[in-house]
């Protein structure tokens, strides 16, 4: 068997960026006679797996190009009826006609109220094209804030609470352990380094080296599969109870052992800030700055007073300021922790007392408080412990407190953005040598970090909740939502009415989102969106398109995409959190677009032009990249393609090297070690004591009182607006009773990204070789006791009466009180025959009442009380 | 949607025996499929026919009964040989199978069958074919041809169910037993009642040896190792249970026993001889079917 | 002459299936044909159960059961240790397939050839060009060849298998966590021999006496 070569007239490799999940690993594609035939990573790049490594689903990405089910022409719904199970009766139309209909519609709505147009993106698209652009595209139409984004999976599959605290603490979208120097990692409902999360394969590569080196990795998770199954120790925990264990460990550190990184607490947190009785900061009347007691001088000073040395910031004591009794907020904080004993946490979480105690001890012992490490000639505090979370543990109605508790143990030992600790990823994006695009974080109000680039809106400074709500997502009220949950809430109309939201959505302009089936209860999603005129750019007709789509525009897959911008501003999705050189990859087309498909950025430009807002959009683009060279700016009246814009902007971003960068498909330059371990170099303080929530609570109470909002009826838990990380029962647990006695939860399978991967035949066939991917997992003993066995078809039913069927697969490594479903199966769109009928859908089981959402960040409760029975 | 879930169920959880759950492949004991499923049935039939043909030839030698030789020779070569060739992916390259007699049992088998074909033809066409030297050579060749199928299977170490020491004795006795039955029936058709009755003592002996070998095979495989035991268990699994009970227990063991007892002492009856042949014929096919179908590979994961 | 072998570091492996899929692309394998797989199982009882992951491929045994079983000599061990199949000599008797304790062989017939990745929708450009670029002979047995073509082309260019991407097997290249190392088993100083020594590398099912060239470390 040898390669036949006589008929080959082209055989080349094209460097690009993987677009199968949001991580955007370096990828190169082999093209033979115009046909893409193989995908690998790029050996030279640290962005992604080891050497030319790429994960299975990235490798399988080839099939996005070859799928005959891709739509090739714009489709128009001719059946005015919408809903699941209704045939849209698609009619193929010409691009011109489609864009004409869309622009006419948009112009009409714009003239009335642009906030009536919703825009979507989906998480996968982060690596698959422009990143923040849909947000300021919407602004070009006059849309206010970020509340008009109904991102597919933005609640269930993304991490509002994680991102909020990631931003406030690390100035970063996400966090990762410093694999290279850490010794002890705790993962809570997260698979960082074992297949999921941002920069998934970069982390997997770094983690593999760490595990080989002998680090200990303890995973708290309801199941021992992707993360737990690879951990040095898997600890079964009930979903949503991580706060309890985290607080008990924090209590052990702060009160039982009393071993903390005191200098860190004094210098890098807001713990020394003085608070009055009601918990709020006392502030200097003029500068409005919080105050700290200088223990050397015995004087109260502004927190950033130049004469205030770090070691003199008092963490204890009681003082008087202008007649008021004040204390450092660490005093009540430490006292508050005392109620959280290990025995108490064990009862809630089902984690044995001995396990929690051992982890707590190991944590403190491994933290090496006081130790230092010298890297590249520079001395850093060395704290080789890291505690990280992501979608799993933060996806609960107590999400903020989950994340705060998990972060707290790292705060107490000073393991934040120092070697061995938890790293923000990354907080700083330096410019290419000779280039111009640089994003650095800075200290903001009260010394809290303001992230350099963030998705949709900055977590700091916090905007005060205000009325009226101007958009569907009501982010004027829920100011901490990275992406709003309100569009998926059953009581949306009531909320809109109470908060004076006048812009009832009339149109959705989306990019391949599948928000009908990928968030929560499908009926609510249909109810909330079906009256809109829905336009989507998509590869296939997905479930959302089939149920409510009006016009579907054929999009190019990442393999056909010419996208110079894909990772320039997405460094916190794709970059390495470790001290490795910068790599920024472009998406270069490896083949011609399928059918008449067009890159959505060019469609964006075309529609903006037709609607008369292109100049505004172009001005925002100039501004976003900070293009100061008039030669390179897009000028009023110019209509450029995305590629033409890139030809100019890349000159700005990469300077003289722009051609070289374009030729090789990526840019690489040195990352300074200071940009990785920046904690002690940038003068900021972590708001561990969440004082801002006291003010938010007051504002919310005002709003509720003013509008007569039925706080009790809707069971809105204002108590969660607490400055102290506190234990709150997740809503799903409150629903448990004798009949609905199990908690269903979902997890990320390494093979799948949301639901697009279900349509990939390579992934489909290996998914069948995985015992759990397409099945519903039950603990073996629990299943046996209920008379269930492998292969049985069961129905899962929620208290709201929502049902989903699936096939049982038993496993030992799962808590007996839960059932697990991987990702977003249970698909039914006719346009995706490979995906159809595979797996079970978890999202639909999630109830959509407001009380099931975290009252602060809007995180959905992603566990649900269910009963199961054989069908 | 429920239609799709049943399709998925069929892929992920096929009924026992009919296939392997894709996620259990080589994780749990995994069935051998190549030599019994789909086209694999050709091999099952080829091994069977070459065995009974050679069995008939063998027994006919003792009676110097030429029609038996001819029929046995034809069954072995036409039904056995050609069916085997039909199973091959490239039948026209079948000649290449003689290349590796030093390591390949299959290759050795081809040499033996070739010799059997050539010498058998010579014996049949020469007038003094039944001389002692010829008979001994052909007798040995017949036994080798009979055991060829199982010998090929026995060398496959990967399948513990096939490596039992009882495989070869069992194979030889089954060939001889069915060959003897076939010859007995030929004598029935030839109206040679005395011979038919006289042969019955051999039938009694062969039956009991056959039965004993079968029991020893099952017993030995069950006790050999856990994978062997898994094979025996699979014989009684949902899909194979019927074939095991009706085919093996009913047709290969019980019915021939009943008929043998009825005809005990030479009280033969043409119809019952026919019935017994039909029964052991089908019974032995069933035995071979389940032996091939239930052979499992040792999983690759260390579970304990 | 080197003897090529591989070490698979199960501790590093996260079961992403990159090896399986990259292998399919490298050799244009039809649906449901795998030269590389990942076995997933578990051991023990809750709560101290553990997940088992085992990436498998042809072991390129020096005492290969398949070579022994092959009646025509089509399957043979090359001088460099690779167990190869000469598809011009293969009669398709499948004795090798049945004999392999690791079940790493596939019989390639019309049914396999006619399979479509998008069933009922015809073959894609990828499948069609694959049949031209990397044809298989009907009625023969196929299996992992340690990417012989990559190795040979690479060596011709002066590259080193196991070090240079263009001279190494596709599954080794694609592994994002460096769980696969390729090299010369006959060279006592090769990286794979060092890994085998250091971590007590084990062969899969040594009781079959096949002497695999693939070692596992944990």
CSV table of C-alpha atoms in Angstrom, one decimal, chain A residues 19-394:
chain,number,residue,atom,x,y,z
A,19,UNK,CA,-12.8,26.3,14.9
A,20,UNK,CA,-14.4,23.3,16.4
A,21,UNK,CA,-14.6,24.6,20.0
A,22,UNK,CA,-14.0,28.0,21.4
A,23,UNK,CA,-10.3,27.4,22.2
A,24,UNK,CA,-8.9,28.1,18.8
A,25,UNK,CA,-5.8,25.9,18.8
A,26,UNK,CA,-3.2,26.3,16.1
A,27,UNK,CA,-4.2,24.0,13.2
A,28,UNK,CA,-2.9,23.3,9.8
A,29,UNK,CA,-4.8,21.6,7.0
A,30,UNK,CA,-3.5,19.4,4.2
A,31,UNK,CA,-5.2,20.1,0.9
A,32,UNK,CA,-4.8,17.8,-2.0
A,33,UNK,CA,-6.2,18.8,-5.4
A,34,UNK,CA,-8.3,21.4,-3.6
A,35,UNK,CA,-9.8,18.9,-1.1
A,36,UNK,CA,-9.0,19.3,2.6
A,37,UNK,CA,-7.9,15.8,3.7
A,38,UNK,CA,-6.2,16.1,7.1
A,39,UNK,CA,-5.9,18.4,10.1
A,40,UNK,CA,-3.1,18.6,12.6
A,41,UNK,CA,-1.8,21.1,15.0
A,42,UNK,CA,1.2,23.4,14.2
A,43,UNK,CA,4.4,22.1,15.6
A,44,UNK,CA,6.0,25.5,16.2
A,45,UNK,CA,3.1,26.9,18.1
A,46,UNK,CA,2.4,26.6,21.8
A,47,UNK,CA,-1.2,27.4,21.2
A,48,UNK,CA,-2.8,24.0,21.5
A,49,UNK,CA,-1.4,20.5,22.1
A,50,UNK,CA,2.1,19.2,22.2
A,51,UNK,CA,4.0,19.6,19.0
A,52,UNK,CA,1.6,19.2,16.1
A,53,UNK,CA,-1.0,17.8,18.5
A,54,UNK,CA,-4.7,18.5,18.2
A,55,UNK,CA,-7.6,16.9,20.0
A,56,UNK,CA,-9.9,14.4,18.5
A,57,UNK,CA,-12.8,16.8,17.8
A,58,UNK,CA,-10.4,19.3,16.3
A,59,UNK,CA,-8.9,16.6,14.0
A,60,UNK,CA,-12.5,15.6,13.0
A,61,UNK,CA,-13.2,19.2,12.0
A,62,UNK,CA,-12.5,18.2,8.4
A,63,UNK,CA,-16.1,17.0,8.2
A,64,UNK,CA,-17.5,20.5,8.6
A,65,UNK,CA,-16.3,21.1,5.1
A,66,UNK,CA,-17.4,17.8,3.6
A,67,UNK,CA,-20.8,17.6,5.1
A,68,UNK,CA,-23.4,17.4,2.3
A,69,UNK,CA,-26.0,18.7,4.6
A,70,UNK,CA,-24.5,22.2,4.6
A,71,UNK,CA,-26.9,24.8,3.3
A,72,UNK,CA,-25.8,26.2,0.1
A,73,UNK,CA,-28.3,29.0,-0.6
A,74,UNK,CA,-30.3,31.3,1.6
A,75,UNK,CA,-33.5,29.7,2.9
A,76,UNK,CA,-36.8,31.5,3.5
A,77,UNK,CA,-39.5,30.1,5.7
A,78,UNK,CA,-42.8,30.0,3.8
A,79,UNK,CA,-44.9,28.5,6.5
A,80,UNK,CA,-45.8,31.3,8.9
A,81,UNK,CA,-46.5,28.9,11.7
A,82,UNK,CA,-43.5,28.3,14.0
A,83,UNK,CA,-42.7,25.7,16.7
A,84,UNK,CA,-41.1,22.4,17.3
A,85,UNK,CA,-42.5,19.8,14.9
A,86,UNK,CA,-43.7,22.4,12.4
A,87,UNK,CA,-42.3,22.1,8.8
A,88,UNK,CA,-40.9,25.5,7.9
A,89,UNK,CA,-41.4,24.8,4.2
A,90,UNK,CA,-38.1,26.3,3.2
A,91,UNK,CA,-37.7,28.0,-0.1
A,92,UNK,CA,-34.3,28.7,-1.6
A,93,UNK,CA,-33.9,32.4,-2.5
A,94,UNK,CA,-31.1,34.5,-3.9
A,95,UNK,CA,-28.7,36.4,-1.6
A,96,UNK,CA,-29.8,39.7,-2.8
A,97,UNK,CA,-33.4,39.0,-2.1
A,98,UNK,CA,-32.5,37.7,1.4
A,99,UNK,CA,-30.4,40.6,2.3
A,100,UNK,CA,-33.0,43.0,1.0
A,101,UNK,CA,-35.7,41.5,3.2
A,102,UNK,CA,-33.4,41.6,6.2
A,103,UNK,CA,-32.2,45.2,5.7
A,104,UNK,CA,-35.7,46.5,5.0
A,105,UNK,CA,-36.9,44.8,8.2
A,106,UNK,CA,-34.0,46.1,10.2
A,107,UNK,CA,-34.2,49.6,9.0
A,108,UNK,CA,-37.9,49.7,9.9
A,109,UNK,CA,-37.2,48.5,13.4
A,110,UNK,CA,-34.2,50.7,13.8
A,111,UNK,CA,-36.2,53.8,13.0
A,112,UNK,CA,-38.7,52.8,15.7
A,113,UNK,CA,-36.3,51.4,18.4
A,114,UNK,CA,-33.0,49.6,17.7
A,115,UNK,CA,-33.2,47.8,21.0
A,116,UNK,CA,-35.9,45.7,19.5
A,117,UNK,CA,-33.3,43.9,17.5
A,118,UNK,CA,-31.5,41.0,19.2
A,119,UNK,CA,-28.1,39.8,18.3
A,120,UNK,CA,-26.7,36.4,19.0
A,121,UNK,CA,-23.3,34.8,18.9
A,122,UNK,CA,-22.5,31.4,20.2
A,123,UNK,CA,-19.6,30.4,22.4
A,124,UNK,CA,-18.1,28.2,19.8
A,125,UNK,CA,-17.7,31.2,17.5
A,126,UNK,CA,-15.1,32.7,19.7
A,127,UNK,CA,-12.4,30.9,17.9
A,128,UNK,CA,-14.4,30.7,14.7
A,129,UNK,CA,-14.3,34.3,13.8
A,130,UNK,CA,-14.5,37.8,15.2
A,131,UNK,CA,-15.0,37.8,18.8
A,132,UNK,CA,-16.3,41.0,20.4
A,133,UNK,CA,-17.4,42.4,17.0
A,134,UNK,CA,-21.1,41.3,17.2
A,135,UNK,CA,-21.3,43.5,20.3
A,136,UNK,CA,-20.2,46.7,18.7
A,137,UNK,CA,-22.0,45.7,15.5
A,138,UNK,CA,-25.2,45.9,17.5
A,139,UNK,CA,-24.1,49.2,18.9
A,140,UNK,CA,-23.7,50.5,15.4
A,141,UNK,CA,-27.5,49.9,15.0
A,142,UNK,CA,-28.1,51.9,18.2
A,143,UNK,CA,-28.5,49.0,20.6
A,144,UNK,CA,-27.7,49.8,24.2
A,145,UNK,CA,-25.6,47.7,26.6
A,146,UNK,CA,-25.2,44.0,26.2
A,147,UNK,CA,-28.6,42.9,27.1
A,148,UNK,CA,-29.7,42.1,23.6
A,149,UNK,CA,-27.4,39.1,23.4
A,150,UNK,CA,-29.1,35.8,23.7
A,151,UNK,CA,-26.0,33.8,23.3
A,152,UNK,CA,-26.6,30.1,22.6
A,153,UNK,CA,-25.7,28.4,25.8
A,154,UNK,CA,-24.7,31.7,27.5
A,155,UNK,CA,-26.2,30.6,30.7
A,156,UNK,CA,-26.0,26.8,30.9
A,157,UNK,CA,-22.8,26.4,29.0
A,158,UNK,CA,-21.0,29.5,30.0
A,159,UNK,CA,-19.9,30.9,33.3
A,160,UNK,CA,-21.4,34.2,34.3
A,161,UNK,CA,-20.2,33.9,37.9
A,162,UNK,CA,-16.8,32.5,36.9
A,163,UNK,CA,-16.2,35.3,34.5
A,164,UNK,CA,-17.4,38.0,36.9
A,165,UNK,CA,-15.1,36.9,39.6
A,166,UNK,CA,-12.3,36.0,37.1
A,167,UNK,CA,-12.5,39.6,36.0
A,168,UNK,CA,-12.7,41.1,39.5
A,169,UNK,CA,-9.8,39.0,40.9
A,170,UNK,CA,-7.6,38.1,38.0
A,171,UNK,CA,-8.5,40.8,35.5
A,172,UNK,CA,-9.2,37.8,33.2
A,173,UNK,CA,-12.0,36.0,31.6
A,174,UNK,CA,-10.9,32.7,33.0
A,175,UNK,CA,-8.4,31.0,35.3
A,176,UNK,CA,-6.1,28.0,35.2
A,177,UNK,CA,-3.6,26.5,37.6
A,178,UNK,CA,0.0,27.4,36.9
A,179,UNK,CA,0.7,23.8,35.8
A,180,UNK,CA,4.4,24.3,35.3
A,181,UNK,CA,5.1,25.1,39.0
A,182,UNK,CA,2.1,23.9,40.9
A,183,UNK,CA,2.1,20.9,43.2
A,184,UNK,CA,-1.4,20.6,44.4
A,185,UNK,CA,-4.5,21.3,42.3
A,186,UNK,CA,-8.1,21.3,43.3
A,187,UNK,CA,-10.7,21.2,40.5
A,188,UNK,CA,-14.3,21.8,41.3
A,189,UNK,CA,-16.8,20.9,38.5
A,190,UNK,CA,-14.2,21.8,35.9
A,191,UNK,CA,-12.2,19.8,33.4
A,192,UNK,CA,-9.4,22.3,32.9
A,193,UNK,CA,-6.4,20.3,31.6
A,194,UNK,CA,-8.4,17.2,30.9
A,195,UNK,CA,-10.3,18.3,27.8
A,196,UNK,CA,-12.5,21.3,28.4
A,197,UNK,CA,-12.4,25.0,29.3
A,198,UNK,CA,-10.5,27.7,27.6
A,199,UNK,CA,-7.3,26.9,25.8
A,200,UNK,CA,-8.2,23.3,26.4
A,201,UNK,CA,-5.3,21.5,24.7
A,202,UNK,CA,-2.8,24.1,25.8
A,203,UNK,CA,-3.8,23.3,29.3
A,204,UNK,CA,-4.0,19.5,28.6
A,205,UNK,CA,-0.5,19.6,27.4
A,206,UNK,CA,0.7,21.6,30.4
A,207,UNK,CA,-1.2,19.4,32.8
A,208,UNK,CA,0.1,16.2,31.3
A,209,UNK,CA,3.7,17.4,32.0
A,210,UNK,CA,2.6,18.3,35.6
A,211,UNK,CA,1.0,15.0,36.2
A,212,UNK,CA,4.1,13.2,34.9
A,213,UNK,CA,6.1,15.4,37.2
A,214,UNK,CA,4.0,14.0,40.1
A,215,UNK,CA,1.6,16.8,41.1
A,216,UNK,CA,-1.5,15.9,43.1
A,217,UNK,CA,-4.8,16.7,41.5
A,218,UNK,CA,-8.0,16.4,43.5
A,219,UNK,CA,-11.2,16.7,41.6
A,220,UNK,CA,-14.5,17.4,43.3
A,221,UNK,CA,-17.2,16.3,40.9
A,222,UNK,CA,-20.5,14.3,40.9
A,223,UNK,CA,-18.8,11.9,38.4
A,224,UNK,CA,-15.4,10.5,38.0
A,225,UNK,CA,-15.1,10.8,34.2
A,226,UNK,CA,-13.2,13.3,32.2
A,227,UNK,CA,-11.7,15.3,35.1
A,228,UNK,CA,-12.3,12.9,38.0
A,229,UNK,CA,-11.3,9.9,36.0
A,230,UNK,CA,-7.8,11.3,35.4
A,231,UNK,CA,-7.3,12.9,38.8
A,232,UNK,CA,-4.9,11.5,41.4
A,233,UNK,CA,-8.0,11.6,43.6
A,234,UNK,CA,-11.7,11.9,42.6
A,235,UNK,CA,-14.1,13.0,45.4
A,236,UNK,CA,-17.8,12.5,44.7
A,237,UNK,CA,-19.7,15.6,45.6
A,238,UNK,CA,-23.4,16.7,45.2
A,239,UNK,CA,-23.8,19.4,42.5
A,240,UNK,CA,-24.0,22.9,43.9
A,241,UNK,CA,-22.5,22.1,47.3
A,242,UNK,CA,-18.9,23.1,46.6
A,243,UNK,CA,-19.4,26.3,48.6
A,244,UNK,CA,-19.9,24.3,51.7
A,245,UNK,CA,-16.6,22.4,51.3
A,246,UNK,CA,-14.8,25.5,50.2
A,247,UNK,CA,-15.9,27.5,53.1
A,248,UNK,CA,-15.1,24.7,55.5
A,249,UNK,CA,-11.6,24.5,54.1
A,250,UNK,CA,-11.3,28.3,54.3
A,251,UNK,CA,-12.4,28.1,58.0
A,252,UNK,CA,-9.8,25.5,58.6
A,253,UNK,CA,-7.1,27.7,57.1
A,254,UNK,CA,-8.2,30.9,58.7
A,255,UNK,CA,-9.4,29.8,62.1
A,256,UNK,CA,-8.3,26.2,62.8
A,257,UNK,CA,-4.7,26.3,61.5
A,258,UNK,CA,-4.5,30.1,61.3
A,259,UNK,CA,-1.8,29.8,58.7
A,260,UNK,CA,-2.3,32.5,56.1
A,261,UNK,CA,-0.2,34.6,53.8
A,262,UNK,CA,-0.7,37.7,55.9
A,263,UNK,CA,1.3,40.0,53.8
A,264,UNK,CA,-0.7,39.0,50.7
A,265,UNK,CA,-4.0,39.6,52.6
A,266,UNK,CA,-2.7,43.0,53.7
A,267,UNK,CA,-1.3,44.0,50.3
A,268,UNK,CA,-3.4,42.3,47.7
A,269,UNK,CA,-6.9,42.0,49.1
A,270,UNK,CA,-9.5,44.5,50.4
A,271,UNK,CA,-9.4,42.8,53.8
A,272,UNK,CA,-7.8,45.7,55.5
A,273,UNK,CA,-10.5,48.1,54.2
A,274,UNK,CA,-12.4,49.6,57.2
A,275,UNK,CA,-16.1,49.0,57.3
A,276,UNK,CA,-18.8,50.4,59.5
A,277,UNK,CA,-21.6,48.5,61.2
A,278,UNK,CA,-23.7,48.0,58.1
A,279,UNK,CA,-20.8,46.4,56.3
A,280,UNK,CA,-20.1,49.3,53.9
A,281,UNK,CA,-16.6,50.9,53.5
A,282,UNK,CA,-15.9,54.1,55.2
A,283,UNK,CA,-14.5,56.5,52.6
A,284,UNK,CA,-12.6,59.6,52.5
A,285,UNK,CA,-15.3,62.3,51.9
A,286,UNK,CA,-13.3,64.0,49.2
A,287,UNK,CA,-11.5,61.3,47.3
A,288,UNK,CA,-14.2,58.7,48.0
A,289,UNK,CA,-11.5,56.2,48.6
A,290,UNK,CA,-11.8,53.4,51.1
A,291,UNK,CA,-9.6,53.6,54.2
A,292,UNK,CA,-7.1,51.4,55.9
A,293,UNK,CA,-5.7,51.6,59.4
A,294,UNK,CA,-1.9,52.1,59.4
A,295,UNK,CA,-0.8,50.0,62.4
A,296,UNK,CA,2.7,51.6,62.5
A,297,UNK,CA,1.5,55.2,62.6
A,298,UNK,CA,-1.8,54.4,64.3
A,299,UNK,CA,-3.6,56.4,61.7
A,300,UNK,CA,-6.4,55.8,59.2
A,301,UNK,CA,-5.3,56.4,55.6
A,302,UNK,CA,-6.6,56.1,52.1
A,303,UNK,CA,-5.9,52.6,50.8
A,304,UNK,CA,-3.4,53.8,48.2
A,305,UNK,CA,-1.7,56.3,50.4
A,306,UNK,CA,2.0,56.3,49.5
A,307,UNK,CA,3.0,56.4,53.1
A,308,UNK,CA,1.1,53.2,53.9
A,309,UNK,CA,3.4,50.2,53.7
A,310,UNK,CA,1.8,46.8,52.9
A,311,UNK,CA,2.8,45.2,56.1
A,312,UNK,CA,1.2,48.0,58.1
A,313,UNK,CA,-2.3,47.6,56.8
A,314,UNK,CA,-4.2,46.4,59.8
A,315,UNK,CA,-6.3,43.2,59.4
A,316,UNK,CA,-7.6,43.3,62.9
A,317,UNK,CA,-8.6,45.7,65.7
A,318,UNK,CA,-11.4,48.1,66.1
A,319,UNK,CA,-11.1,51.8,65.4
A,320,UNK,CA,-13.0,55.0,65.4
A,321,UNK,CA,-13.5,57.2,62.3
A,322,UNK,CA,-15.5,60.4,62.6
A,323,UNK,CA,-17.4,59.0,65.5
A,324,UNK,CA,-18.2,55.7,63.9
A,325,UNK,CA,-16.9,52.4,65.1
A,326,UNK,CA,-15.0,50.7,62.2
A,327,UNK,CA,-13.2,47.5,61.7
A,328,UNK,CA,-11.1,46.0,58.9
A,329,UNK,CA,-13.5,43.9,56.9
A,330,UNK,CA,-11.3,40.8,57.6
A,331,UNK,CA,-12.6,40.8,61.2
A,332,UNK,CA,-16.2,39.9,60.5
A,333,UNK,CA,-15.1,37.9,57.5
A,334,UNK,CA,-12.9,35.6,59.6
A,335,UNK,CA,-15.6,35.4,62.2
A,336,UNK,CA,-18.3,34.5,59.6
A,337,UNK,CA,-16.2,31.5,58.5
A,338,UNK,CA,-16.3,30.0,62.0
A,339,UNK,CA,-19.9,28.6,61.4
A,340,UNK,CA,-18.7,26.5,58.6
A,341,UNK,CA,-17.3,23.4,60.2
A,342,UNK,CA,-16.0,20.4,58.2
A,343,UNK,CA,-18.7,18.2,59.8
A,344,UNK,CA,-21.4,20.6,58.6
A,345,UNK,CA,-19.9,20.7,55.1
A,346,UNK,CA,-19.7,16.9,54.9
A,347,UNK,CA,-23.4,16.6,55.7
A,348,UNK,CA,-24.3,18.9,52.9
A,349,UNK,CA,-21.9,17.8,50.2
A,350,UNK,CA,-21.7,14.0,51.0
A,351,UNK,CA,-17.9,14.4,51.0
A,352,UNK,CA,-16.5,12.4,54.0
A,353,UNK,CA,-15.2,14.5,56.9
A,354,UNK,CA,-11.8,12.8,56.7
A,355,UNK,CA,-11.5,13.7,53.0
A,356,UNK,CA,-12.3,17.4,53.5
A,357,UNK,CA,-9.8,17.5,56.4
A,358,UNK,CA,-7.1,15.8,54.4
A,359,UNK,CA,-7.6,18.2,51.5
A,360,UNK,CA,-7.5,21.2,53.8
A,361,UNK,CA,-4.3,20.0,55.4
A,362,UNK,CA,-2.7,19.2,52.1
A,363,UNK,CA,-3.7,22.6,50.8
A,364,UNK,CA,-2.0,24.5,53.6
A,365,UNK,CA,1.0,22.2,53.6
A,366,UNK,CA,1.5,22.5,49.9
A,367,UNK,CA,1.0,26.2,49.9
A,368,UNK,CA,4.5,26.8,51.3
A,369,UNK,CA,3.5,30.1,52.7
A,370,UNK,CA,6.5,32.4,52.9
A,371,UNK,CA,8.5,30.5,50.3
A,372,UNK,CA,9.9,32.2,47.2
A,373,UNK,CA,11.1,31.1,43.8
A,374,UNK,CA,13.5,32.8,41.5
A,375,UNK,CA,12.5,32.8,37.8
A,376,UNK,CA,14.5,34.5,35.1
A,377,UNK,CA,16.4,36.3,37.9
A,378,UNK,CA,13.4,37.6,39.6
A,379,UNK,CA,12.2,36.5,43.0
A,380,UNK,CA,8.5,35.6,43.3
A,381,UNK,CA,6.4,34.3,46.2
A,382,UNK,CA,6.0,30.6,45.5
A,383,UNK,CA,2.6,29.1,46.3
A,384,UNK,CA,2.2,25.8,44.4
A,385,UNK,CA,-1.5,25.3,45.1
A,386,UNK,CA,-4.4,26.1,42.9
A,387,UNK,CA,-8.1,25.9,43.2
A,388,UNK,CA,-10.1,26.3,40.0
A,389,UNK,CA,-13.6,26.0,38.9
A,390,UNK,CA,-15.6,26.5,35.8
A,391,UNK,CA,-19.0,25.9,34.4
A,392,UNK,CA,-19.9,22.9,36.6
A,393,UNK,CA,-19.8,24.2,40.1
A,394,UNK,CA,-20.6,27.8,39.2
